[in-house]
XYZ file of N, CA and C in Angstrom:
498
model
N -29.280 -54.049 -33.668
C -28.891 -52.913 -34.478
C -29.742 -52.886 -35.736
N -30.125 -51.698 -36.174
C -30.948 -51.594 -37.368
C -30.142 -51.000 -38.511
N -30.611 -51.209 -39.704
C -29.957 -50.646 -40.882
C -30.610 -49.308 -41.210
N -29.809 -48.253 -41.315
C -30.342 -46.921 -41.625
C -31.050 -46.905 -42.973
N -30.593 -47.746 -43.902
C -31.201 -47.734 -45.233
C -32.598 -48.323 -45.233
N -32.950 -49.096 -44.212
C -34.276 -49.712 -44.160
C -35.345 -48.732 -43.689
N -34.963 -47.668 -43.068
C -35.943 -46.727 -42.546
C -35.464 -45.302 -42.773
N -36.054 -44.651 -43.766
C -35.636 -43.295 -44.125
C -35.834 -42.325 -42.964
N -36.857 -42.537 -42.142
C -37.066 -41.636 -41.008
C -35.936 -41.732 -39.991
N -35.389 -42.916 -39.807
C -34.252 -43.055 -38.893
C -33.012 -42.378 -39.473
N -32.850 -42.443 -40.777
C -31.734 -41.744 -41.423
C -31.919 -40.236 -41.284
N -33.143 -39.769 -41.482
C -33.425 -38.336 -41.308
C -33.160 -37.918 -39.866
N -33.562 -38.754 -38.937
C -33.340 -38.470 -37.523
C -31.835 -38.345 -37.235
N -31.049 -39.264 -37.769
C -29.600 -39.239 -37.539
C -28.980 -37.956 -38.091
N -29.375 -37.575 -39.294
C -28.842 -36.346 -39.899
C -29.280 -35.130 -39.092
N -30.548 -35.090 -38.700
C -31.051 -33.963 -37.914
C -30.347 -33.870 -36.564
N -30.104 -35.012 -35.928
C -29.388 -35.023 -34.647
C -27.960 -34.518 -34.834
N -27.313 -34.945 -35.918
C -25.958 -34.468 -36.215
C -25.960 -32.963 -36.462
N -26.928 -32.480 -37.229
C -27.049 -31.037 -37.476
C -27.201 -30.274 -36.161
N -28.081 -30.755 -35.302
C -28.312 -30.077 -34.027
C -27.054 -30.088 -33.164
N -26.404 -31.231 -33.072
C -25.182 -31.337 -32.275
C -24.095 -30.393 -32.799
N -23.881 -30.408 -34.114
C -22.884 -29.509 -34.701
C -23.257 -28.051 -34.475
N -24.546 -27.735 -34.634
C -24.987 -26.354 -34.456
C -24.755 -25.887 -33.024
N -25.027 -26.752 -32.058
C -24.788 -26.390 -30.658
C -23.299 -26.163 -30.399
N -22.457 -26.999 -30.988
C -21.006 -26.832 -30.829
C -20.528 -25.548 -31.497
N -21.041 -25.265 -32.683
C -20.656 -24.047 -33.404
C -21.124 -22.812 -32.636
N -22.298 -22.894 -32.034
C -22.839 -21.754 -31.290
C -22.039 -21.467 -30.018
N -21.271 -22.432 -29.556
C -20.475 -22.270 -28.332
C -19.047 -21.855 -28.675
N -18.908 -20.813 -29.485
C -17.596 -20.382 -29.967
C -16.627 -20.047 -28.832
N -17.121 -19.457 -27.771
C -16.225 -19.116 -26.655
C -15.682 -20.365 -25.976
N -16.447 -21.444 -26.007
C -16.003 -22.699 -25.396
C -15.070 -23.478 -26.318
N -15.331 -23.421 -27.622
C -14.548 -24.222 -28.566
C -13.339 -23.487 -29.117
N -13.388 -22.166 -29.114
C -12.347 -21.383 -29.756
C -12.701 -21.161 -31.223
N -12.088 -20.173 -31.822
C -12.447 -19.775 -33.184
C -12.094 -20.824 -34.231
N -10.958 -21.477 -34.098
C -10.548 -22.466 -35.101
C -11.574 -23.600 -35.200
N -11.951 -24.166 -34.072
C -12.946 -25.250 -34.076
C -14.296 -24.714 -34.549
N -14.654 -23.503 -34.133
C -15.896 -22.865 -34.574
C -15.953 -22.804 -36.104
N -14.879 -22.367 -36.719
C -14.857 -22.236 -38.181
C -14.882 -23.592 -38.877
N -14.099 -24.554 -38.406
C -14.077 -25.873 -39.056
C -15.408 -26.607 -38.886
N -15.997 -26.518 -37.705
C -17.313 -27.142 -37.513
C -18.375 -26.437 -38.353
N -18.240 -25.118 -38.498
C -19.155 -24.374 -39.362
C -19.079 -24.866 -40.795
N -17.862 -25.118 -41.270
C -17.702 -25.682 -42.620
C -18.241 -27.106 -42.680
N -18.004 -27.873 -41.627
C -18.484 -29.260 -41.590
C -20.009 -29.326 -41.609
N -20.663 -28.297 -41.101
C -22.129 -28.241 -41.106
C -22.712 -28.322 -42.514
N -21.924 -27.922 -43.490
C -22.411 -27.967 -44.876
C -22.846 -29.366 -45.283
N -22.115 -30.376 -44.846
C -22.413 -31.751 -45.280
C -23.786 -32.218 -44.786
N -24.054 -32.231 -43.471
C -25.390 -32.680 -43.057
C -26.498 -31.727 -43.509
N -26.190 -30.445 -43.669
C -27.186 -29.490 -44.162
C -27.614 -29.856 -45.581
N -26.653 -30.155 -46.436
C -26.965 -30.549 -47.816
C -27.700 -31.887 -47.830
N -27.252 -32.839 -47.012
C -27.935 -34.137 -46.936
C -29.382 -33.938 -46.475
N -29.594 -33.077 -45.493
C -30.944 -32.787 -45.003
C -31.819 -32.249 -46.140
N -31.274 -31.334 -46.920
C -32.035 -30.785 -48.052
C -32.348 -31.867 -49.082
N -31.384 -32.725 -49.373
C -31.601 -33.811 -50.339
C -32.675 -34.767 -49.820
N -32.626 -35.085 -48.532
C -33.618 -35.990 -47.944
C -35.038 -35.430 -48.051
N -35.158 -34.123 -48.042
C -36.475 -33.484 -48.087
C -36.744 -32.826 -49.444
N -35.980 -33.207 -50.449
C -36.064 -32.549 -51.750
C -37.460 -32.624 -52.366
N -38.123 -33.756 -52.214
C -39.465 -33.892 -52.789
C -40.410 -32.848 -52.189
N -40.359 -32.681 -50.881
C -41.188 -31.668 -50.230
C -40.784 -30.280 -50.705
N -39.477 -30.023 -50.762
C -38.969 -28.712 -51.167
C -39.451 -28.338 -52.562
N -39.422 -29.288 -53.488
C -39.810 -28.988 -54.868
C -41.318 -28.977 -55.073
N -42.071 -29.709 -54.268
C -43.521 -29.782 -54.461
C -44.304 -28.687 -53.748
N -43.819 -28.234 -52.621
C -44.609 -27.295 -51.827
C -44.825 -25.950 -52.521
N -43.856 -25.390 -53.249
C -44.144 -24.109 -53.915
C -45.292 -24.207 -54.927
N -45.448 -25.363 -55.536
C -46.526 -25.559 -56.505
C -47.882 -25.478 -55.823
N -47.946 -25.911 -54.559
C -49.213 -25.933 -53.831
C -49.392 -24.720 -52.924
N -48.343 -23.914 -52.755
C -48.380 -22.827 -51.778
C -49.558 -21.882 -52.000
N -49.819 -21.519 -53.240
C -50.903 -20.581 -53.526
C -52.211 -21.294 -53.839
N -52.194 -22.607 -53.779
C -53.406 -23.390 -54.008
C -54.082 -23.730 -52.698
N -54.522 -24.972 -52.617
C -55.237 -25.437 -51.424
C -54.238 -25.929 -50.384
N -53.879 -25.044 -49.497
C -52.933 -25.373 -48.438
C -53.447 -24.715 -47.161
N -53.514 -25.471 -46.078
C -54.027 -24.876 -44.842
C -53.012 -23.894 -44.258
N -53.480 -23.102 -43.313
C -52.659 -22.035 -42.740
C -51.394 -22.574 -42.076
N -51.512 -23.687 -41.354
C -50.343 -24.256 -40.675
C -49.280 -24.681 -41.683
N -49.695 -25.307 -42.779
C -48.739 -25.724 -43.811
C -48.102 -24.513 -44.475
N -48.906 -23.483 -44.714
C -48.387 -22.254 -45.328
C -47.356 -21.597 -44.399
N -47.665 -21.551 -43.113
C -46.743 -20.994 -42.122
C -45.461 -21.820 -42.070
N -45.582 -23.130 -42.130
C -44.423 -24.022 -42.126
C -43.511 -23.728 -43.317
N -44.103 -23.484 -44.478
C -43.313 -23.164 -45.674
C -42.542 -21.863 -45.460
N -43.215 -20.846 -44.966
C -42.573 -19.547 -44.743
C -41.440 -19.683 -43.724
N -41.685 -20.400 -42.641
C -40.653 -20.580 -41.614
C -39.474 -21.401 -42.134
N -39.746 -22.433 -42.924
C -38.657 -23.226 -43.499
C -37.825 -22.401 -44.470
N -38.471 -21.538 -45.235
C -37.733 -20.665 -46.150
C -36.857 -19.692 -45.357
N -37.403 -19.146 -44.273
C -36.621 -18.246 -43.420
C -35.438 -18.983 -42.800
N -35.654 -20.219 -42.386
C -34.579 -21.033 -41.815
C -33.486 -21.288 -42.848
N -33.892 -21.634 -44.057
C -32.935 -21.889 -45.141
C -32.126 -20.622 -45.452
N -32.808 -19.494 -45.582
C -32.115 -18.243 -45.892
C -31.189 -17.827 -44.752
N -31.616 -18.050 -43.512
C -30.761 -17.733 -42.364
C -29.507 -18.596 -42.373
N -29.660 -19.874 -42.703
C -28.503 -20.776 -42.770
C -27.528 -20.300 -43.848
N -28.060 -19.940 -45.009
C -27.194 -19.418 -46.076
C -26.510 -18.128 -45.641
N -27.239 -17.262 -44.991
C -26.730 -15.991 -44.504
C -25.572 -16.225 -43.532
N -25.740 -17.163 -42.625
C -24.687 -17.486 -41.655
C -23.470 -18.084 -42.357
N -23.694 -19.029 -43.266
C -22.577 -19.678 -43.960
C -21.787 -18.688 -44.809
N -22.479 -17.866 -45.575
C -21.793 -16.908 -46.453
C -21.055 -15.859 -45.633
N -21.727 -15.284 -44.639
C -21.062 -14.267 -43.819
C -19.920 -14.884 -43.010
N -20.064 -16.141 -42.616
C -18.979 -16.826 -41.915
C -17.761 -17.017 -42.801
N -18.011 -17.396 -44.052
C -16.899 -17.536 -44.998
C -16.200 -16.198 -45.219
N -16.981 -15.126 -45.279
C -16.417 -13.802 -45.535
C -15.680 -13.217 -44.335
N -15.802 -13.839 -43.177
C -15.105 -13.348 -41.981
C -14.111 -14.361 -41.418
N -13.837 -15.413 -42.157
C -12.950 -16.470 -41.666
C -11.559 -15.925 -41.352
N -11.106 -16.172 -40.142
C -9.769 -15.760 -39.719
C -8.777 -16.917 -39.756
N -9.287 -18.168 -39.703
C -8.376 -19.297 -39.558
C -8.579 -20.406 -40.580
N -9.794 -20.903 -40.737
C -10.021 -22.074 -41.595
C -9.693 -21.793 -43.060
N -10.278 -20.749 -43.620
C -10.009 -20.458 -45.034
C -8.557 -20.055 -45.284
N -7.943 -19.212 -44.434
C -6.518 -18.932 -44.636
C -5.645 -20.194 -44.587
N -6.027 -21.187 -43.755
C -5.276 -22.448 -43.718
C -5.371 -23.180 -45.050
N -6.482 -22.954 -45.755
C -6.680 -23.583 -47.064
C -6.134 -22.717 -48.202
N -5.522 -21.594 -47.852
C -4.926 -20.729 -48.861
C -5.841 -19.637 -49.385
N -6.981 -19.436 -48.736
C -7.916 -18.387 -49.164
C -7.905 -17.255 -48.148
N -7.480 -16.094 -48.579
C -7.507 -14.925 -47.709
C -8.764 -14.126 -48.013
N -9.491 -13.777 -46.976
C -10.695 -12.969 -47.151
C -10.567 -11.720 -46.298
N -11.219 -10.664 -46.744
C -11.230 -9.441 -45.955
C -12.076 -9.648 -44.717
N -11.641 -9.129 -43.631
C -12.382 -9.311 -42.380
C -13.115 -8.022 -42.032
N -14.080 -7.708 -42.837
C -14.872 -6.493 -42.714
C -15.783 -6.567 -41.487
N -15.829 -5.492 -40.718
C -16.678 -5.445 -39.519
C -18.154 -5.602 -39.878
N -18.542 -5.128 -41.055
C -19.927 -5.270 -41.505
C -20.312 -6.741 -41.573
N -19.458 -7.570 -42.205
C -19.784 -8.990 -42.355
C -19.733 -9.725 -41.025
N -18.846 -9.276 -40.144
C -18.793 -9.880 -38.808
C -20.107 -9.622 -38.064
N -20.607 -8.390 -38.144
C -21.885 -8.054 -37.510
C -23.029 -8.829 -38.163
N -22.988 -8.942 -39.486
C -24.019 -9.696 -40.200
C -24.002 -11.166 -39.771
N -22.808 -11.721 -39.619
C -22.668 -13.119 -39.209
C -23.265 -13.317 -37.809
N -22.944 -12.417 -36.920
C -23.454 -12.496 -35.549
C -24.978 -12.397 -35.532
N -25.526 -11.416 -36.236
C -26.982 -11.229 -36.268
C -27.680 -12.413 -36.936
N -27.109 -12.893 -38.029
C -27.697 -14.031 -38.745
C -27.675 -15.282 -37.871
N -26.584 -15.482 -37.141
C -26.476 -16.655 -36.269
C -27.530 -16.607 -35.165
N -27.745 -15.432 -34.589
C -28.780 -15.295 -33.558
C -30.162 -15.588 -34.135
N -30.435 -15.057 -35.327
C -31.718 -15.311 -35.985
C -31.855 -16.796 -36.309
N -30.776 -17.410 -36.783
C -30.795 -18.830 -37.128
C -31.129 -19.689 -35.911
N -30.542 -19.391 -34.772
C -30.828 -20.169 -33.563
C -32.305 -20.076 -33.177
N -32.881 -18.901 -33.326
C -34.316 -18.742 -33.058
C -35.118 -19.583 -34.046
N -34.752 -19.531 -35.320
C -35.476 -20.280 -36.352
C -35.349 -21.791 -36.130
N -34.193 -22.245 -35.677
C -34.018 -23.671 -35.371
C -34.958 -24.067 -34.235
N -35.056 -23.216 -33.218
C -35.974 -23.484 -32.116
C -37.416 -23.573 -32.582
N -37.831 -22.657 -33.448
C -39.196 -22.677 -33.988
C -39.400 -23.929 -34.835
N -38.419 -24.251 -35.671
C -38.496 -25.436 -36.534
C -38.644 -26.706 -35.687
N -37.831 -26.802 -34.639
C -37.924 -27.975 -33.761
C -39.265 -28.022 -33.039
N -39.767 -26.876 -32.615
C -41.060 -26.835 -31.931
C -42.174 -27.319 -32.858
N -42.128 -26.905 -34.117
C -43.147 -27.324 -35.079
C -43.100 -28.825 -35.350
N -41.912 -29.404 -35.242
C -41.744 -30.824 -35.551
C -41.493 -31.658 -34.292
N -41.838 -31.111 -33.127
C -41.513 -31.765 -31.866
C -42.140 -33.149 -31.729
N -43.368 -33.312 -32.188
C -44.008 -34.631 -32.058
C -43.231 -35.674 -32.865
N -42.718 -35.290 -34.032
C -41.901 -36.206 -34.840
C -40.597 -36.522 -34.109
N -39.968 -35.508 -33.523
C -38.709 -35.711 -32.789
C -38.920 -36.702 -31.645
N -39.979 -36.523 -30.871
C -40.269 -37.417 -29.743
C -40.547 -38.827 -30.242
N -41.390 -38.947 -31.270
C -41.740 -40.269 -31.817
C -40.491 -40.988 -32.328
N -39.638 -40.283 -33.065
C -38.441 -40.916 -33.620
C -37.422 -41.238 -32.535
N -37.326 -40.393 -31.520
C -36.404 -40.678 -30.414
C -36.812 -41.974 -29.727
N -38.110 -42.148 -29.523
C -38.594 -43.391 -28.912
C -38.288 -44.590 -29.805
N -38.478 -44.442 -31.123
C -38.212 -45.551 -32.044
C -36.725 -45.891 -32.106
N -35.895 -44.870 -32.202
C -34.453 -45.103 -32.345
C -33.868 -45.738 -31.093
N -34.327 -45.310 -29.936
C -33.745 -45.805 -28.691
C -34.590 -46.871 -27.999
N -35.604 -47.372 -28.681
C -36.461 -48.413 -28.100
C -35.679 -49.708 -27.937
N -35.941 -50.378 -26.835
C -35.330 -51.693 -26.611
C -36.244 -52.744 -27.198
N -35.638 -53.658 -27.923
C -36.418 -54.757 -28.490
C -36.574 -55.837 -27.429
N -37.765 -56.459 -27.369
C -37.960 -57.521 -26.377
C -37.031 -58.707 -26.646
N -36.566 -59.311 -25.577
C -35.670 -60.467 -25.687
C -36.515 -61.729 -25.837
N -36.176 -62.517 -26.824
C -36.890 -63.784 -27.031
C -36.384 -64.816 -26.031
N -37.140 -65.889 -25.857
C -36.719 -66.963 -24.950
C -35.397 -67.556 -25.403
N -35.237 -67.726 -26.709
C -34.001 -68.306 -27.239
C -32.802 -67.422 -26.902
N -32.978 -66.100 -26.993
C -31.888 -65.188 -26.656
C -31.585 -65.232 -25.163
N -32.625 -65.316 -24.352
C -32.435 -65.360 -22.902
C -31.679 -66.616 -22.486
N -32.036 -67.746 -23.085
C -31.392 -69.022 -22.762
C -29.943 -69.023 -23.228
N -29.698 -68.453 -24.408
C -28.341 -68.476 -24.967
C -27.489 -67.309 -24.476
N -28.015 -66.504 -23.593
C -27.242 -65.382 -23.075
C -27.286 -64.170 -23.987
N -28.261 -64.085 -24.877
C -28.421 -62.929 -25.751
C -27.859 -63.109 -27.136
N -27.031 -64.100 -27.340
C -26.440 -64.323 -28.667
C -27.387 -65.147 -29.515
N -27.523 -64.775 -30.748
C -28.343 -65.548 -31.679
C -27.924 -65.271 -33.092
């Protein structure tokens, strides 16, 4: 077993995997039902914020270089990441404004305007596309980290003799 604190990339991988898993569950509203959809949507805030904090240095430094010496791929990555961030905010805000179950359970009543429901649906569809593009751009990192996280460590002779305990 490894310590997440020893390798920031493994911690980033864990948060990203959690984000993806939660997003897939939230996207399956017909399978989970609305109550679980809303609570998981709220729960998404935690790994989303952690993801932003983990990448804060990049987030704060890239705008300074955006109009300077930056290659086209990096510039495109910035634009796509900004679109992804705005789509996530759009989904979260419109989701809060259309909550039928989670927020009322917490004592917050919101108007359930058809406009915001349509906005939430459209934003969610756009967000899923942006997540796919984001993952495609970072696919080599995903593959490399998946191999590292799930790699089997070779067994030493001492472990083999002692039955694996050491």
